[in-house]
Short mmCIF file of C-alpha atoms (C1' of nucleotides) in Angstrom, two decimals:
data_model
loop_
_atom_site.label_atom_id
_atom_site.label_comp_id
_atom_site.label_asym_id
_atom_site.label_seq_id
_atom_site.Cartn_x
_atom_site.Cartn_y
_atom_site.Cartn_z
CA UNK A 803 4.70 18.32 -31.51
CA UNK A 804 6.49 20.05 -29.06
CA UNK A 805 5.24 23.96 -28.29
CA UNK A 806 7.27 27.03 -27.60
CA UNK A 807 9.11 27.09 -31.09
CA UNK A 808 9.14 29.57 -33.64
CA UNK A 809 8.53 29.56 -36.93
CA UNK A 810 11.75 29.05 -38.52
CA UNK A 811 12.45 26.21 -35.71
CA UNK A 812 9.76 24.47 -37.03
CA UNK A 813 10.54 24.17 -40.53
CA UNK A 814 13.99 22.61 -39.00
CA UNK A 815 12.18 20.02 -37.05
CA UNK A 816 9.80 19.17 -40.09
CA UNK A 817 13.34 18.16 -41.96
CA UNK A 818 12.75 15.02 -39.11
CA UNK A 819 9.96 14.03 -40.48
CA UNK A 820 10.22 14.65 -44.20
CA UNK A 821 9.37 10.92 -44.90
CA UNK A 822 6.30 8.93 -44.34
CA UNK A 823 5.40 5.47 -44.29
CA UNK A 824 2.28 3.33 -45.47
CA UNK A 825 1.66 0.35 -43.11
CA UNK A 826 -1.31 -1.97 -44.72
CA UNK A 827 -3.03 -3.92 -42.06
CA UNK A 828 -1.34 -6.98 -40.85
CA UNK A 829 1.84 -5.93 -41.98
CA UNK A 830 4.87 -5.22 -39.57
CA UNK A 831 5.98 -1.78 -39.26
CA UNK A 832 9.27 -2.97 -37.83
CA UNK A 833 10.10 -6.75 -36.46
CA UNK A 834 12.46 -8.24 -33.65
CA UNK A 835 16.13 -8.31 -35.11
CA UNK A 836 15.82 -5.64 -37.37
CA UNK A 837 18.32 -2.78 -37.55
CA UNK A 838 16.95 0.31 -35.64
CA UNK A 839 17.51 3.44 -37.50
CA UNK A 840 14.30 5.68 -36.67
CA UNK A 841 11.25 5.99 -34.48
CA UNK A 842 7.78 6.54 -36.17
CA UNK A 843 5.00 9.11 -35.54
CA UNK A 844 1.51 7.32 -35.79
CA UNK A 845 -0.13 10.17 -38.16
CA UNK A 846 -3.15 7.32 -38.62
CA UNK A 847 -4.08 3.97 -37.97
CA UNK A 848 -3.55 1.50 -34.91
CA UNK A 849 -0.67 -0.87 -33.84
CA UNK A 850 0.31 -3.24 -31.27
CA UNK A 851 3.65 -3.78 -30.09
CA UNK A 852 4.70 -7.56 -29.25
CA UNK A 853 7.31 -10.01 -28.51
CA UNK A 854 7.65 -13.70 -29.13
CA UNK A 855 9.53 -15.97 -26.56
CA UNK A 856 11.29 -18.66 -28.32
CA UNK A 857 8.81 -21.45 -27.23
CA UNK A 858 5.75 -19.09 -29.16
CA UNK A 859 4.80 -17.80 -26.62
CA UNK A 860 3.78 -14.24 -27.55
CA UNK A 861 3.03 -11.05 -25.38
CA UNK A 862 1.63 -7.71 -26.64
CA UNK A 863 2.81 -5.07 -24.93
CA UNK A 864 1.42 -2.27 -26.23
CA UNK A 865 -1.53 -0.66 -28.18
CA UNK A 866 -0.51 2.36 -30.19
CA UNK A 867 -3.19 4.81 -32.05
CA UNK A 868 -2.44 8.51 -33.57
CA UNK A 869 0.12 10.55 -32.42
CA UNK A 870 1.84 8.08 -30.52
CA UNK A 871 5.67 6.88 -30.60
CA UNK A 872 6.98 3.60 -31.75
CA UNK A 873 10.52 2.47 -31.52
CA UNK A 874 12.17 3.39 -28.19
CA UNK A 875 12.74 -0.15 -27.70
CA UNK A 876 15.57 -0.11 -30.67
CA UNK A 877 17.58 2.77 -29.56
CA UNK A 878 19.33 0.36 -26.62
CA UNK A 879 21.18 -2.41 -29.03
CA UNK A 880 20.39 -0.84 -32.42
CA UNK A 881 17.94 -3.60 -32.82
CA UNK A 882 14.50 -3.50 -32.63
CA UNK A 883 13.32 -6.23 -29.71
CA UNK A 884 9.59 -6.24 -30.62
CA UNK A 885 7.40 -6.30 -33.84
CA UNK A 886 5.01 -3.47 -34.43
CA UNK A 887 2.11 -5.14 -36.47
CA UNK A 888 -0.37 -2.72 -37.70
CA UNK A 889 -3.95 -3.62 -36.53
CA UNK A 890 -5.71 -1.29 -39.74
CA UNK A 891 -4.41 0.78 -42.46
CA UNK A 892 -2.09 3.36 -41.02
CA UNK A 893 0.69 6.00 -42.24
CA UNK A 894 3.89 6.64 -40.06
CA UNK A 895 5.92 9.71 -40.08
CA UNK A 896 9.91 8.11 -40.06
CA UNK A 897 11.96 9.93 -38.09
CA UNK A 898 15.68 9.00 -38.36
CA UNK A 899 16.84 9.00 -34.93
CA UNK A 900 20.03 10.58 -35.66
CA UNK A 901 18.25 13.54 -37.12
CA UNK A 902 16.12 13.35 -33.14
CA UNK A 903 19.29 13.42 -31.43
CA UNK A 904 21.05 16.09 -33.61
CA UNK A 905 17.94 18.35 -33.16
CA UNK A 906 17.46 17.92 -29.79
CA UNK A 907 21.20 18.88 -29.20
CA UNK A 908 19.73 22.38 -30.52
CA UNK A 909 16.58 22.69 -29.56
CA UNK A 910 16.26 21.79 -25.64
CA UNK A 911 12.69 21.57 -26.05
CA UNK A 912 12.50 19.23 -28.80
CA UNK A 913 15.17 17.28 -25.87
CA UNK A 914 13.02 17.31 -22.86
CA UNK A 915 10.04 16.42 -25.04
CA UNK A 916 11.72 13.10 -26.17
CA UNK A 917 12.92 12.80 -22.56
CA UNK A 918 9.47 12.76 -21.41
CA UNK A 919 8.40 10.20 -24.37
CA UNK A 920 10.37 8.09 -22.81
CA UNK A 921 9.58 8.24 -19.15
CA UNK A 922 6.23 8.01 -20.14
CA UNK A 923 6.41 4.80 -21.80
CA UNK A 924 8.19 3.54 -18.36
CA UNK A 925 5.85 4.68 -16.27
CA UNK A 926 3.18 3.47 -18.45
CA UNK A 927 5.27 -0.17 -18.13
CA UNK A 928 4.87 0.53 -14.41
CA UNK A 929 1.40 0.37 -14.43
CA UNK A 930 1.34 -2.58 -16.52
CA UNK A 931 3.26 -4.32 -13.80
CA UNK A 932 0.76 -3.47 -10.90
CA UNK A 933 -2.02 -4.30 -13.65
CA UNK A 934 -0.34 -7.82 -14.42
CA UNK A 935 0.87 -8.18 -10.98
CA UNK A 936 -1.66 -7.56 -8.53
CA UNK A 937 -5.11 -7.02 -10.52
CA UNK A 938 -8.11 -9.43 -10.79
CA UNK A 939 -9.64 -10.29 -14.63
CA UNK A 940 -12.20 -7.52 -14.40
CA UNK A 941 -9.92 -5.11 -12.77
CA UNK A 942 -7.94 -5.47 -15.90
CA UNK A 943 -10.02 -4.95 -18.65
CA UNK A 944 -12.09 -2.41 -16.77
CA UNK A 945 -8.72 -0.70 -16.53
CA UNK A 946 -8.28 -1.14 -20.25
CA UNK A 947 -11.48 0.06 -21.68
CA UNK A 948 -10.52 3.34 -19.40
CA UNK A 949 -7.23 3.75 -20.86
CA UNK A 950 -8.38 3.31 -24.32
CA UNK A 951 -11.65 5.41 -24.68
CA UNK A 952 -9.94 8.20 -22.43
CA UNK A 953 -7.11 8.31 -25.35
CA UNK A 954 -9.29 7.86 -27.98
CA UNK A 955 -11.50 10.77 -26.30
CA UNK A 956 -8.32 13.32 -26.18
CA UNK A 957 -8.21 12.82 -30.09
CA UNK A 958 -11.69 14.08 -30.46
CA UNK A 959 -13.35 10.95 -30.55
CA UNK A 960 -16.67 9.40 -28.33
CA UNK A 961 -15.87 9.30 -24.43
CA UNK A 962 -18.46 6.34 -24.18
CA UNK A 963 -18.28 4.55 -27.63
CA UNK A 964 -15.21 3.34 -29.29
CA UNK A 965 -14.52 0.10 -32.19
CA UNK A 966 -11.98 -1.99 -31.11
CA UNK A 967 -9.65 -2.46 -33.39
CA UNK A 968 -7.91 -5.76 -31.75
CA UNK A 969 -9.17 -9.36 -31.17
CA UNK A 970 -10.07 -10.94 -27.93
CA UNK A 971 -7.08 -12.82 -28.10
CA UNK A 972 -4.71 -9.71 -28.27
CA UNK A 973 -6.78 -7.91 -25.70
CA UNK A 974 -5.76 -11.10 -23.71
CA UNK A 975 -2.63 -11.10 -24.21
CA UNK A 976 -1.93 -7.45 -23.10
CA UNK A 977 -3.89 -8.42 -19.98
CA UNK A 978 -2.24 -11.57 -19.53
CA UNK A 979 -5.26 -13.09 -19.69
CA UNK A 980 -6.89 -15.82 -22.24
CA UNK A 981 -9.26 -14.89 -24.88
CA UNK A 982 -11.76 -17.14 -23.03
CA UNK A 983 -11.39 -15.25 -19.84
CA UNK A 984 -11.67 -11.80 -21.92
CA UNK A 985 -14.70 -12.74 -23.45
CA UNK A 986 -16.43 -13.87 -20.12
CA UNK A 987 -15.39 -10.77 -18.36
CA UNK A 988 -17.07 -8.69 -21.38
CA UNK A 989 -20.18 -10.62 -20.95
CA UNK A 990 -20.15 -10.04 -16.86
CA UNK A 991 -19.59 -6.16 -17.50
CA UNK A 992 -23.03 -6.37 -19.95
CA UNK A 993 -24.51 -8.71 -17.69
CA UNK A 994 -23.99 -5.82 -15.01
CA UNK A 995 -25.51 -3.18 -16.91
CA UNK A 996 -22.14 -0.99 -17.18
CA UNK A 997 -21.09 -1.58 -20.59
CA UNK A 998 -22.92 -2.69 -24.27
CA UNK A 999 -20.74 -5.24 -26.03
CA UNK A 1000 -21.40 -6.03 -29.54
CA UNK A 1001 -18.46 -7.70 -31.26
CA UNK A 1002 -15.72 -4.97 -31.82
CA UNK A 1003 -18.16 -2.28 -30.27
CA UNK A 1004 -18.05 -1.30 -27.16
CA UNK A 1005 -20.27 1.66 -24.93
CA UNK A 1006 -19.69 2.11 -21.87
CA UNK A 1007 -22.71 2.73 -20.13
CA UNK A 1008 -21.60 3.21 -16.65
CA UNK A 1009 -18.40 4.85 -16.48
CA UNK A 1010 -18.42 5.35 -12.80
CA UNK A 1011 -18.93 1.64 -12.44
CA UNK A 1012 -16.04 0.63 -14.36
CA UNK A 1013 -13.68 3.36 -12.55
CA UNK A 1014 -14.86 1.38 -9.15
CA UNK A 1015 -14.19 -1.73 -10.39
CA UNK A 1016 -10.83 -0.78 -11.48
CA UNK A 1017 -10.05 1.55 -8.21
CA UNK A 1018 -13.42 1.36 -5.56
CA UNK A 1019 -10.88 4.35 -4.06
CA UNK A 1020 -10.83 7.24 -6.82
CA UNK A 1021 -14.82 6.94 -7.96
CA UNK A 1022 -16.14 10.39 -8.07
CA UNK A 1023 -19.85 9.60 -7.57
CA UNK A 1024 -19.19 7.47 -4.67
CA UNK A 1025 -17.55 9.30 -1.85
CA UNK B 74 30.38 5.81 -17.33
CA UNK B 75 29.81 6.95 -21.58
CA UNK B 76 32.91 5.92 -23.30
CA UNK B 77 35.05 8.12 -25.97
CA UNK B 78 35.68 11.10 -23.92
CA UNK B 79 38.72 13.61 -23.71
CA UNK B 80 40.32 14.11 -19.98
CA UNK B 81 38.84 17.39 -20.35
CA UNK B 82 35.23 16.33 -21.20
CA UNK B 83 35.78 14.17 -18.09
CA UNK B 84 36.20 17.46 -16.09
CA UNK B 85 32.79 18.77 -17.04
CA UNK B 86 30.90 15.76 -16.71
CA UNK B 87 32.23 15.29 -13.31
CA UNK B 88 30.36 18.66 -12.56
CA UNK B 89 27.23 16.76 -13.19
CA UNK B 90 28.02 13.83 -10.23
CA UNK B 91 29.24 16.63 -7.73
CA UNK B 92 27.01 15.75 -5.06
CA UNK B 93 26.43 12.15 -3.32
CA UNK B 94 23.77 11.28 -0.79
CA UNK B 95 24.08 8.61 1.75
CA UNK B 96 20.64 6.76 2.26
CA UNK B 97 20.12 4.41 5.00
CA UNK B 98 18.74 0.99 4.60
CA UNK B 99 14.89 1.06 4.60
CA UNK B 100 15.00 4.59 4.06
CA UNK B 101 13.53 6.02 0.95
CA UNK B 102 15.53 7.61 -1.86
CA UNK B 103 12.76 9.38 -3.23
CA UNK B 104 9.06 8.61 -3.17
CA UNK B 105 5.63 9.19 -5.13
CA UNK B 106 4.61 13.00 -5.69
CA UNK B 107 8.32 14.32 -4.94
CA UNK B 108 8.98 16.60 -7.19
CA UNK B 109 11.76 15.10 -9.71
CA UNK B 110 14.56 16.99 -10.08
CA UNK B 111 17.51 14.51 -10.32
CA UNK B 112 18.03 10.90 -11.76
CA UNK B 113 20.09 9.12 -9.15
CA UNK B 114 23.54 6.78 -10.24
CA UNK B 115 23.54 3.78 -7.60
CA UNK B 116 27.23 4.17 -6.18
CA UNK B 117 26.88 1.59 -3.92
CA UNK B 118 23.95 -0.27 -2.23
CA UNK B 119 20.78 -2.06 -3.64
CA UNK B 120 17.14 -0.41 -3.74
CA UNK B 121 14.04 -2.09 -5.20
CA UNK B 122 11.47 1.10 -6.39
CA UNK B 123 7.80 0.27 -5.54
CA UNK B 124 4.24 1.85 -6.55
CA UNK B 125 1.74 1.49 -4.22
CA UNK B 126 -2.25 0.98 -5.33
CA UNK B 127 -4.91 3.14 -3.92
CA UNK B 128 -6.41 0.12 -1.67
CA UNK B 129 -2.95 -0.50 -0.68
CA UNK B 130 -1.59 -3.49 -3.22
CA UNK B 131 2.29 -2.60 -3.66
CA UNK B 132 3.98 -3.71 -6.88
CA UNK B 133 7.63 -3.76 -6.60
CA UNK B 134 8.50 -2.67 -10.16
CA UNK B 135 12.58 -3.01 -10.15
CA UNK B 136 15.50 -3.91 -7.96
CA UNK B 137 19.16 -1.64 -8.79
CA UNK B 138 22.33 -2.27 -8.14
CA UNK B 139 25.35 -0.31 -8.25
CA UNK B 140 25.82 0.87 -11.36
CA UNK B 141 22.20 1.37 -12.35
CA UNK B 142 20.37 4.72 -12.30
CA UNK B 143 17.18 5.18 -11.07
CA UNK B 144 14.85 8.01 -11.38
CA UNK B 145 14.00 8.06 -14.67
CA UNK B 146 9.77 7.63 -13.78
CA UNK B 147 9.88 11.51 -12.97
CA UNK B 148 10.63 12.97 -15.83
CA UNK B 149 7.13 12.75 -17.56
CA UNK B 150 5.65 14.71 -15.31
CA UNK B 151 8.20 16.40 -13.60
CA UNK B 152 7.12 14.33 -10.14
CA UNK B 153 8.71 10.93 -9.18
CA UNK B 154 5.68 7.93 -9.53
CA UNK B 155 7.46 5.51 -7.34
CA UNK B 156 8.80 5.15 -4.28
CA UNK B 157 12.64 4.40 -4.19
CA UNK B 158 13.46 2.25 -0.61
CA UNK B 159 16.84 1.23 0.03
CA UNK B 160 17.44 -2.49 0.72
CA UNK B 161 21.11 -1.82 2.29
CA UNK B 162 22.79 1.31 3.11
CA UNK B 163 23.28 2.90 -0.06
CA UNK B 164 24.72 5.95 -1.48
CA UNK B 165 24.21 7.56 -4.51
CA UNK B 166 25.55 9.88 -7.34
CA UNK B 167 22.77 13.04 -7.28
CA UNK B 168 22.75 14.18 -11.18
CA UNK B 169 20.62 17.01 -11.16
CA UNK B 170 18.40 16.83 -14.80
CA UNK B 171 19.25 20.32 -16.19
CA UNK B 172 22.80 19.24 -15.72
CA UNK B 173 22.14 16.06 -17.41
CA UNK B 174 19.99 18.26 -20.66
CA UNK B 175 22.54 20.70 -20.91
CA UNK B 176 25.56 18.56 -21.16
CA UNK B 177 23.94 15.76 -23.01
CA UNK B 178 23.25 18.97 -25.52
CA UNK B 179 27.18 19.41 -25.19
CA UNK B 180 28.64 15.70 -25.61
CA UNK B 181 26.42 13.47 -28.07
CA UNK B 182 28.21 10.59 -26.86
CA UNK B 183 26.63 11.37 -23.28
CA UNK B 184 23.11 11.55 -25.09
CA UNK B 185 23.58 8.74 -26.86
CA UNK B 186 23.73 6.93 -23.26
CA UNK B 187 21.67 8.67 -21.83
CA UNK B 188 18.48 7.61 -24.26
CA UNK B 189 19.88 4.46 -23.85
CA UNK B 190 19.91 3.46 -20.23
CA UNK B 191 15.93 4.71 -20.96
CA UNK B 192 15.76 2.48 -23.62
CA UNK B 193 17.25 -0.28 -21.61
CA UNK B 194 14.38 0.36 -18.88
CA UNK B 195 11.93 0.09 -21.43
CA UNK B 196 13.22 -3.26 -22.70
CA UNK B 197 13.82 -4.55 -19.52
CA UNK B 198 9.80 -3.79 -18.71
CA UNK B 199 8.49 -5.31 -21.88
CA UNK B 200 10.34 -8.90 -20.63
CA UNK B 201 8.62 -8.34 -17.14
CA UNK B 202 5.14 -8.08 -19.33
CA UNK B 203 6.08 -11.20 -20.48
CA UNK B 204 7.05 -12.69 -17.61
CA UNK B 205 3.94 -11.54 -15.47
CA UNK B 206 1.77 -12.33 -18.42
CA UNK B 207 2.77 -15.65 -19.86
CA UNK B 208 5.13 -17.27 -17.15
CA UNK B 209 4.85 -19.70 -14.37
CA UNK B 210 5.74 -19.30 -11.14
CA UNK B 211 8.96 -21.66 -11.77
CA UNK B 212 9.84 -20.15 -14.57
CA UNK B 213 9.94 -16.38 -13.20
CA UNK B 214 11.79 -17.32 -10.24
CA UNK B 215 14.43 -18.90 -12.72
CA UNK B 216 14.66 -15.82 -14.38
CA UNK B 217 15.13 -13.67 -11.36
CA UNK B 218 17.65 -16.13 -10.02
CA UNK B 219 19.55 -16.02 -13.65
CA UNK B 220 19.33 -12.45 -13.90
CA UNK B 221 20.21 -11.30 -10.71
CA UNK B 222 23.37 -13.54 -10.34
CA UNK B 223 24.58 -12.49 -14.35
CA UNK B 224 23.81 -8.62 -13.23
CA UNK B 225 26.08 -9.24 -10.33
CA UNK B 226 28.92 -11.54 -11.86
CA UNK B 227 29.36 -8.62 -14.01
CA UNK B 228 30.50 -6.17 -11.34
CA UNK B 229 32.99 -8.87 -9.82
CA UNK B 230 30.65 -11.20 -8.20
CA UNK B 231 30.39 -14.84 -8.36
CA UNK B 232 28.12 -16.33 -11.13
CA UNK B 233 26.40 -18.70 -8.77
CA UNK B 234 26.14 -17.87 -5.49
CA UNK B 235 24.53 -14.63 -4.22
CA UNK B 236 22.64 -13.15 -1.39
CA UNK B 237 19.40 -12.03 -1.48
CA UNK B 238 19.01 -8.40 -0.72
CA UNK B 239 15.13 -8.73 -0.75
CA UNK B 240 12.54 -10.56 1.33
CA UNK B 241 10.44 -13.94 -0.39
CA UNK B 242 7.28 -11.00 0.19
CA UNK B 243 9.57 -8.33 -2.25
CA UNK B 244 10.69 -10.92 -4.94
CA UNK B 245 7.15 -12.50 -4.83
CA UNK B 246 5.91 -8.61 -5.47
CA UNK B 247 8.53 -7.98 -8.43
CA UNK B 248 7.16 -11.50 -10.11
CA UNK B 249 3.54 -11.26 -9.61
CA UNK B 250 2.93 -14.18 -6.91
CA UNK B 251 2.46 -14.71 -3.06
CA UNK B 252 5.40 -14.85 -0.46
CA UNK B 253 4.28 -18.34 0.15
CA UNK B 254 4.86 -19.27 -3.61
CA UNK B 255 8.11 -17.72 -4.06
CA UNK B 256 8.99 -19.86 -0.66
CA UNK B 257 7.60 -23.36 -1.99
CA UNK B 258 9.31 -22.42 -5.34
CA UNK B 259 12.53 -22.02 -4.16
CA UNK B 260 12.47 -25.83 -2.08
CA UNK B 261 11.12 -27.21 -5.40
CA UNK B 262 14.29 -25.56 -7.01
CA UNK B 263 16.10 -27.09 -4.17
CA UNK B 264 14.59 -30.58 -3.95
CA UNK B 265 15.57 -31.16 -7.43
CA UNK B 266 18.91 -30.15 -6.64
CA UNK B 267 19.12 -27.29 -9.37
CA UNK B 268 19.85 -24.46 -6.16
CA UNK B 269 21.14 -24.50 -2.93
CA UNK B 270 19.36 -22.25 -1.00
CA UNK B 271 19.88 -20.73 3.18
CA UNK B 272 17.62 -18.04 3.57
CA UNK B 273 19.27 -15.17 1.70
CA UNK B 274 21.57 -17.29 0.42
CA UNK B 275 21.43 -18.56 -3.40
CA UNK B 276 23.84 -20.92 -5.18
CA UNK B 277 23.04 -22.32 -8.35
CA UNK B 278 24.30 -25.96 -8.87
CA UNK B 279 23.32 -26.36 -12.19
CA UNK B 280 22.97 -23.29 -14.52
CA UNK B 281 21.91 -25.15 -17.40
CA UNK B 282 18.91 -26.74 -15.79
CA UNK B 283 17.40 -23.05 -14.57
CA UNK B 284 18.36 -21.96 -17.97
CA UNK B 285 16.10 -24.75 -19.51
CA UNK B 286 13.56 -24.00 -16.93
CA UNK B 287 13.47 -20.35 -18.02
CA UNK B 288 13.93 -20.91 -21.62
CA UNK B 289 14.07 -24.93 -22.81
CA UNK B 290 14.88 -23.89 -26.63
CA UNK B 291 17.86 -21.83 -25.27
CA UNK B 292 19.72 -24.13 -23.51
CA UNK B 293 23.57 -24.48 -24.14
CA UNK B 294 23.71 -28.25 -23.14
CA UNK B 295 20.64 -29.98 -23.94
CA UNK B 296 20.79 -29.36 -28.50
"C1'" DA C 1378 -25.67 -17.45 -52.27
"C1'" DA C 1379 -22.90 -21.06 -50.40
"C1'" DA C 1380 -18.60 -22.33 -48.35
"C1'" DA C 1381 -14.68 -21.49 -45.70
"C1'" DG C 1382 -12.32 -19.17 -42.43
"C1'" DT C 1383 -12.02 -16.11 -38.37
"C1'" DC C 1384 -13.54 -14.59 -34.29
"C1'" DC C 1385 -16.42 -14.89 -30.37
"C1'" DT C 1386 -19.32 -16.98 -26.76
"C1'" DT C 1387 -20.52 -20.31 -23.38
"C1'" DG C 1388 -20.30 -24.64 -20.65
"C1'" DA C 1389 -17.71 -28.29 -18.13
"C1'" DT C 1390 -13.63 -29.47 -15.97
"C1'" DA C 1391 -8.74 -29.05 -14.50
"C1'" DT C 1392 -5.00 -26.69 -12.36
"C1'" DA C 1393 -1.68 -23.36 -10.68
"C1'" DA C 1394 -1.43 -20.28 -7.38
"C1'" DA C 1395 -3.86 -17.95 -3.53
"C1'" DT C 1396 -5.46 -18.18 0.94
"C1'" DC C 1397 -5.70 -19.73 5.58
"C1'" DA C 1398 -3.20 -21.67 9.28
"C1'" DA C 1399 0.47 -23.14 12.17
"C1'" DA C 1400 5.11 -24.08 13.29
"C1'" DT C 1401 9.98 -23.01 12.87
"C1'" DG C 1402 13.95 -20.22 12.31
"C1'" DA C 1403 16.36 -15.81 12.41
"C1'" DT C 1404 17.07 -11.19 14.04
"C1'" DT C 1405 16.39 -7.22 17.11
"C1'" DA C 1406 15.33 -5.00 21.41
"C1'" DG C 1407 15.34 -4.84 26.16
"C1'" DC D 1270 20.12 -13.98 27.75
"C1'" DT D 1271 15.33 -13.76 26.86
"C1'" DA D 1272 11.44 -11.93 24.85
"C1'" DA D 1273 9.53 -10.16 20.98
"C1'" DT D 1274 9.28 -9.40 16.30
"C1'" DC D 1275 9.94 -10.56 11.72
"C1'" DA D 1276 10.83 -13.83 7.96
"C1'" DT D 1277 10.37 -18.34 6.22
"C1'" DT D 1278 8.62 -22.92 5.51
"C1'" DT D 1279 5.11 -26.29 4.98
"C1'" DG D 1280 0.37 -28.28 4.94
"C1'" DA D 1281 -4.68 -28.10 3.85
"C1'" DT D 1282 -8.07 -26.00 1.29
"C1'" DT D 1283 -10.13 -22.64 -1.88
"C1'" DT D 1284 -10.46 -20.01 -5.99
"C1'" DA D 1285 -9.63 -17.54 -10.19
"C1'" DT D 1286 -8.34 -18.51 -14.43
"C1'" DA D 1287 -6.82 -21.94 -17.89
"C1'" DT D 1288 -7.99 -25.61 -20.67
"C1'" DC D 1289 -10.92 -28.42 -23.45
"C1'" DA D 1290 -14.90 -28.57 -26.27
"C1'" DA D 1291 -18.72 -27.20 -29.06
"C1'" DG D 1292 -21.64 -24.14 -31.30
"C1'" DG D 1293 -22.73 -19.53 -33.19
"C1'" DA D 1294 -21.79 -15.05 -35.53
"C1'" DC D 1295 -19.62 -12.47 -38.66
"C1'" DT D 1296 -16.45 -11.80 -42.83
"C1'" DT D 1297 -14.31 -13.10 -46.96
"C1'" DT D 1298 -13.92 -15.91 -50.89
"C1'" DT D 1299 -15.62 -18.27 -54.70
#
DNA sequence: AAAAGTCCTTGATATAAATCAAATGATTAG
DNA sequence: CTAATCATTTGATTTATATCAAGGACTTTT
């Protein structure tokens, strides 16, 4: 994943990821308590990340599609502190973190590449914050639907179209928000005109609609 | 700070902490679009880092004591995403990140800790998702309270009394409510005799009872 | 094809927290 | 020491979202 290796590096770093996984839908990739002994490369399918307080109250806090890294959360107590339930069929690459640490000890690119795995997930976190913190119901999902066509769109995919591949309920708890609430902010963005809902499909119709809804500052069409 | 170094290891990691940097209270550390080129180890002093919304909505995303090191948002994309304010006057451990690469290349004990003050962060931010997401106001201010006094019993500290660093406007930012919520949450606290509170200054009577407010299965007292 | 189970939508009502407003208490500047 | 500013508390009211409830749509099972 990383670039500016040669050819011989590579077939070191593939040793990393000599295994793979199968994850069937519904099933847990990893779950809270277990030992942590790798991370996992999404090569296909779609996660979410969650924890459980102890009164059942659960929180997803994360989405996770191709190419994507699952597992940081272990590395700090050895234990994994979330479950990663697959949302469809999906394959993992496993990559023992001990082989990630002992490569990146030689290769300082394969290093600063994990590095910035990792500060990416905290900034993302950051922005979860100010999402959870400060932003309104529609601001939310509008901010959502963004995020996730925009990723899905960098891996080749519709810029306007996508399936989701969660419920409302998980949707809602991401946003902190109840399915209820998700549902009647889905039917206010069709109402407006700026998306077409249909179940688990969703176009958005009016992208420069949704980008002022989620930040009237940074619209491009509006200045 | 790693453990399970030689004297001579010591020596070289010292290089990386050569430089401190005094920063004066309300002054800012570092702040959004700086270029990153250091993670910072809090020597003394407390700081809360910040982002700031386009219309202007702030989200204080962390508060750091000494001890903790801050900085790690840049790394991603090689410019810091938050602002950094000191609440006190501060001063700080500069640890330039090449220094930090190349000897974390050197000692894997030091990468090992490095990865996992990151993974700490990230852990730490999934629990704020759940607090901003799922929690009442009572409940997050119990937290905080809990939190803050157990992060500062363990560098010497009492375990029950404290003083606040931050205004009721900066905690209410951290835990997703108004000034004026944080305020009528901590006489509620108060009234029912689980806190003692003066302005900045926090005791907690009765542990057990924010405990059960934060988390009634996990109470130590009331099986 | 019917039945059962999810998931989703929509309406009516309740509620926690926000907002608006004013007074009080602390801290800083002159 | 006094004025001025800033931080905090408290009350009254509003509001966004949660909750409760029911029906509809889609999917899976039999």
């Amino acid at each position: 994943m990383p670039v500016g290796l040669e050819v011989d590096d590579m077939k070191k770093l593939d040793e990393v990821v000599a295994t793979r996984r199968q994850v069937k839908q519904g099933q847990m990739l990893f779950s809270n308590g277990d030992a942590f002994t790798s991370l996992y490369a999404i090569r296909t399918g779609f996660f979410k990340t969650c924890i459980a307080n102890e009164d059942g109250r659960e929180q997803v806090t994360g989405f996770q599609m191709a190419g994507e890294i699952i597992g940081l959360d272990g590395i700090v107590t050895d234990q994994h502190s979330c479950n990663a339930v697959a949302l469809e069929d999906a394959e993992v690459c496993v990559m023992p973190f001990s082989n990630v640490e002992e490569l990146s000890r030689e290769f300082p690119v394969l290093q600063r590449h994990v590095h910035k795995v990792m500060s990416r997930e905290i900034v993302r976190e950051n922005g979860m914050m100010m999402m959870l913190g400060n932003m309104r119901a529609e601001e939310r999902l509008a901010a959502f639907l963004l995020n996730l066509v925009q990723r899905l769109h960098a891996r080749g995919f519709s810029q306007s179209e996508m399936i989701l591949r969660m419920t409302r309920e998980e949707i809602g708890s991401y946003l902190g928000l109840k399915l209820e609430t998700i549902s009647r902010t889905f039917s206010k963005l069709s109402d407006d005109g700026i998306i077409e809902v249909k179940q688990r499909y969703v176009k958005i119709l009016a992208p420069d609609e949704l980008k002022k809804i989620f930040n009237p500052q940074s619209c491009q069409t509006c200045i």
